[in-house]
Amino acid sequence: MVYRLQVVGIGVCGQEAMQSNVDHVLALGLPIVEKTQPHGRPLAIVGGGHSAKEAIEELRNWPGDIWAINGMCQWLLSQGVDATLLSVDPEDCLAPLCVGVNKALLAMHCCPEAFENLKDADVSVFSTRHVEYTDPIGGGTTTATRAPLLALRLGYTDVSYFGCEGNFGETSHVFKAEEPASQVIVKAGGKDYRANMQFLNQSENLAEVIRNFPTIFKDRSGGLLGAMLANPDTWEVVALS
């Protein structure tokens, strides 16, 4: 028997707060993402996993565009990699991650403080299912899982995921260390991977997208995500704190 968890994401902010953020952003008059015809530029979506550090030279020489999730943007910029900040995080903890960033793609429900710190940057916005707006960007509960539809909307047909392995290394992220109280151990391909609920849910969602659309989306992260792709029927949760 294979043991798995059904994970349901719950928003960190109430709908009233989310709508207030959206109203604030709409008043700023920022450009809203529009559907773009397919083009030839490859896209790298980079999360905060340690696998991104191993790929830093490839990212420095990446022939297309790079989207960096949350705090990974500042880290990549510090490593000489030009990147666009990507986030759907509504909490005010996003604001300090915007300092020094020149380009950003943010959900309309992101906090006003983030947009204040990006007032001199090139910023575009998009809506999600969390708010009422025409043609929203659907997806899962994390920024990484909202990125596939956003990438397609902007004309990308060659998308690679770096730093989204979905399991902890020596620390939770390459740019910070967290120890969530609730953690899981996932066994896949005979190896144990330590993660939290958010990473587990994200890896399962991304594996499904990559498996269903392999000519467009590619895993360059490995780790739990790669193991789920390689062992779709046998991976399982073996421990839960």
mmCIF file of C-alpha atoms in Angstrom, residues 59-203:
data_model
loop_
_atom_site.group_PDB
_atom_site.id
_atom_site.type_symbol
_atom_site.label_atom_id
_atom_site.label_comp_id
_atom_site.label_asym_id
_atom_site.label_seq_id
_atom_site.Cartn_x
_atom_site.Cartn_y
_atom_site.Cartn_z
ATOM 1 C CA LEU A 59 21.889 30.603 -15.303
ATOM 2 C CA ARG A 60 24.536 33.284 -15.796
ATOM 3 C CA ASN A 61 24.671 32.255 -19.451
ATOM 4 C CA TRP A 62 20.968 31.545 -19.899
ATOM 5 C CA PRO A 63 19.939 32.430 -23.499
ATOM 6 C CA GLY A 64 16.436 33.604 -22.599
ATOM 7 C CA ASP A 65 14.522 35.116 -19.695
ATOM 8 C CA ILE A 66 14.689 34.251 -15.991
ATOM 9 C CA TRP A 67 11.915 34.529 -13.396
ATOM 10 C CA ALA A 68 13.046 34.222 -9.789
ATOM 11 C CA ILE A 69 10.585 33.331 -7.048
ATOM 12 C CA ASN A 70 10.446 35.683 -4.047
ATOM 13 C CA GLY A 71 13.803 36.059 -2.248
ATOM 14 C CA MET A 72 15.625 34.123 -4.925
ATOM 15 C CA CYS A 73 15.617 37.231 -7.119
ATOM 16 C CA GLN A 74 17.899 39.182 -4.796
ATOM 17 C CA TRP A 75 20.168 36.142 -4.458
ATOM 18 C CA LEU A 76 20.470 35.721 -8.233
ATOM 19 C CA LEU A 77 21.151 39.419 -8.717
ATOM 20 C CA SER A 78 23.945 39.149 -6.143
ATOM 21 C CA GLN A 79 25.392 36.295 -8.210
ATOM 22 C CA GLY A 80 25.439 38.326 -11.413
ATOM 23 C CA VAL A 81 22.269 36.790 -12.882
ATOM 24 C CA ASP A 82 19.702 39.166 -14.392
ATOM 25 C CA ALA A 83 16.272 38.070 -13.170
ATOM 26 C CA THR A 84 12.659 39.207 -12.858
ATOM 27 C CA LEU A 85 11.003 38.847 -9.460
ATOM 28 C CA LEU A 86 7.929 36.599 -9.575
ATOM 29 C CA SER A 87 5.504 36.331 -6.656
ATOM 30 C CA VAL A 88 1.909 35.659 -5.645
ATOM 31 C CA ASP A 89 2.657 36.192 -1.935
ATOM 32 C CA PRO A 90 0.107 38.562 -0.318
ATOM 33 C CA GLU A 91 1.939 38.979 2.984
ATOM 34 C CA ASP A 92 4.016 42.044 3.847
ATOM 35 C CA CYS A 93 7.118 39.841 4.190
ATOM 36 C CA LEU A 94 7.378 40.175 0.404
ATOM 37 C CA ALA A 95 8.200 43.902 0.671
ATOM 38 C CA PRO A 96 11.865 43.608 1.757
ATOM 39 C CA LEU A 97 12.447 41.031 -0.987
ATOM 40 C CA CYS A 98 11.667 43.742 -3.547
ATOM 41 C CA VAL A 99 14.474 46.093 -2.518
ATOM 42 C CA GLY A 100 17.061 46.455 -5.295
ATOM 43 C CA VAL A 101 14.934 44.596 -7.839
ATOM 44 C CA ASN A 102 14.632 46.160 -11.310
ATOM 45 C CA LYS A 103 11.908 43.987 -12.872
ATOM 46 C CA ALA A 104 8.912 42.220 -11.363
ATOM 47 C CA LEU A 105 5.815 40.186 -12.198
ATOM 48 C CA LEU A 106 3.441 40.306 -9.245
ATOM 49 C CA ALA A 107 -0.069 39.140 -8.518
ATOM 50 C CA MET A 108 -2.495 41.998 -7.985
ATOM 51 C CA HIS A 109 -3.171 40.828 -4.445
ATOM 52 C CA CYS A 110 0.464 41.316 -3.336
ATOM 53 C CA CYS A 111 0.914 43.799 -0.482
ATOM 54 C CA PRO A 112 1.081 47.570 -1.150
ATOM 55 C CA GLU A 113 4.477 47.779 0.563
ATOM 56 C CA ALA A 114 5.968 45.540 -2.136
ATOM 57 C CA PHE A 115 4.813 47.891 -4.876
ATOM 58 C CA GLU A 116 6.147 50.875 -2.943
ATOM 59 C CA ASN A 117 9.596 49.276 -2.889
ATOM 60 C CA LEU A 118 9.271 48.658 -6.642
ATOM 61 C CA LYS A 119 8.106 52.157 -7.575
ATOM 62 C CA ASP A 120 11.186 52.728 -9.751
ATOM 63 C CA ALA A 121 11.183 49.228 -11.262
ATOM 64 C CA ASP A 122 9.597 47.752 -14.395
ATOM 65 C CA VAL A 123 6.509 46.048 -12.914
ATOM 66 C CA SER A 124 3.615 44.176 -14.535
ATOM 67 C CA VAL A 125 0.724 42.561 -12.676
ATOM 68 C CA PHE A 126 -1.676 39.661 -13.155
ATOM 69 C CA SER A 127 -4.737 38.322 -11.380
ATOM 70 C CA THR A 128 -5.328 34.895 -9.853
ATOM 71 C CA ARG A 129 -8.360 32.897 -8.867
ATOM 72 C CA HIS A 130 -8.263 34.557 -5.472
ATOM 73 C CA VAL A 131 -9.717 37.792 -6.880
ATOM 74 C CA GLU A 132 -12.396 38.737 -9.336
ATOM 75 C CA TYR A 133 -10.748 39.761 -12.568
ATOM 76 C CA THR A 134 -11.018 38.882 -16.228
ATOM 77 C CA ASP A 135 -9.007 35.878 -17.433
ATOM 78 C CA PRO A 136 -7.187 34.983 -14.173
ATOM 79 C CA ILE A 137 -3.991 32.959 -13.885
ATOM 80 C CA GLY A 138 -4.947 29.625 -12.347
ATOM 81 C CA GLY A 139 -2.696 27.088 -10.705
ATOM 82 C CA GLY A 140 -1.728 25.673 -7.338
ATOM 83 C CA THR A 141 -0.999 27.204 -3.966
ATOM 84 C CA THR A 142 2.561 28.468 -4.577
ATOM 85 C CA THR A 143 4.205 30.923 -6.948
ATOM 86 C CA ALA A 144 5.973 28.053 -8.736
ATOM 87 C CA THR A 145 2.645 26.369 -9.499
ATOM 88 C CA ARG A 146 1.050 29.575 -10.801
ATOM 89 C CA ALA A 147 3.963 30.127 -13.180
ATOM 90 C CA PRO A 148 3.072 27.566 -15.903
ATOM 91 C CA LEU A 149 -0.120 29.288 -17.075
ATOM 92 C CA LEU A 150 1.485 32.718 -16.706
ATOM 93 C CA ALA A 151 4.397 31.575 -18.875
ATOM 94 C CA LEU A 152 2.026 30.290 -21.549
ATOM 95 C CA ARG A 153 0.061 33.547 -21.396
ATOM 96 C CA LEU A 154 3.270 35.429 -22.142
ATOM 97 C CA GLY A 155 4.195 33.268 -25.125
ATOM 98 C CA TYR A 156 6.789 30.914 -23.617
ATOM 99 C CA THR A 157 6.808 27.370 -24.979
ATOM 100 C CA ASP A 158 10.173 26.236 -23.545
ATOM 101 C CA VAL A 159 10.126 26.490 -19.743
ATOM 102 C CA SER A 160 12.699 24.964 -17.361
ATOM 103 C CA TYR A 161 12.386 24.744 -13.566
ATOM 104 C CA PHE A 162 15.546 25.258 -11.503
ATOM 105 C CA GLY A 163 15.769 25.311 -7.704
ATOM 106 C CA CYS A 164 12.306 23.782 -7.298
ATOM 107 C CA GLU A 165 13.349 20.332 -6.077
ATOM 108 C CA GLY A 166 10.825 20.569 -3.254
ATOM 109 C CA ASN A 167 12.962 19.125 -0.465
ATOM 110 C CA PHE A 168 15.330 20.544 2.127
ATOM 111 C CA GLY A 169 19.072 20.426 1.783
ATOM 112 C CA GLU A 170 21.225 21.448 4.723
ATOM 113 C CA THR A 171 18.813 24.394 4.975
ATOM 114 C CA SER A 172 15.347 25.012 3.561
ATOM 115 C CA HIS A 173 16.516 27.528 0.918
ATOM 116 C CA VAL A 174 19.796 28.591 -0.629
ATOM 117 C CA PHE A 175 19.275 32.145 0.671
ATOM 118 C CA LYS A 176 17.702 31.466 4.097
ATOM 119 C CA ALA A 177 17.186 28.738 6.698
ATOM 120 C CA GLU A 178 13.757 27.775 8.010
ATOM 121 C CA GLU A 179 12.655 24.804 10.100
ATOM 122 C CA PRO A 180 8.876 24.463 9.743
ATOM 123 C CA ALA A 181 7.190 22.723 12.666
ATOM 124 C CA SER A 182 5.231 20.474 10.319
ATOM 125 C CA GLN A 183 7.464 18.353 8.105
ATOM 126 C CA VAL A 184 7.146 15.176 6.052
ATOM 127 C CA ILE A 185 9.476 12.475 4.791
ATOM 128 C CA VAL A 186 8.678 11.289 1.275
ATOM 129 C CA LYS A 187 10.232 8.107 -0.102
ATOM 130 C CA ALA A 188 10.661 7.960 -3.870
ATOM 131 C CA GLY A 189 12.959 5.741 -5.896
ATOM 132 C CA GLY A 190 14.356 4.211 -2.723
ATOM 133 C CA LYS A 191 15.463 7.579 -1.281
ATOM 134 C CA ASP A 192 14.015 9.678 1.549
ATOM 135 C CA TYR A 193 13.325 13.391 1.002
ATOM 136 C CA ARG A 194 12.584 15.822 3.851
ATOM 137 C CA ALA A 195 10.047 18.530 3.026
ATOM 138 C CA ASN A 196 7.112 20.470 4.415
ATOM 139 C CA MET A 197 3.477 20.427 3.323
ATOM 140 C CA GLN A 198 3.958 23.371 0.963
ATOM 141 C CA PHE A 199 6.892 21.732 -0.824
ATOM 142 C CA LEU A 200 5.090 18.386 -1.005
ATOM 143 C CA ASN A 201 2.009 19.944 -2.553
ATOM 144 C CA GLN A 202 4.104 22.024 -4.972
ATOM 145 C CA SER A 203 6.185 19.047 -6.101
#
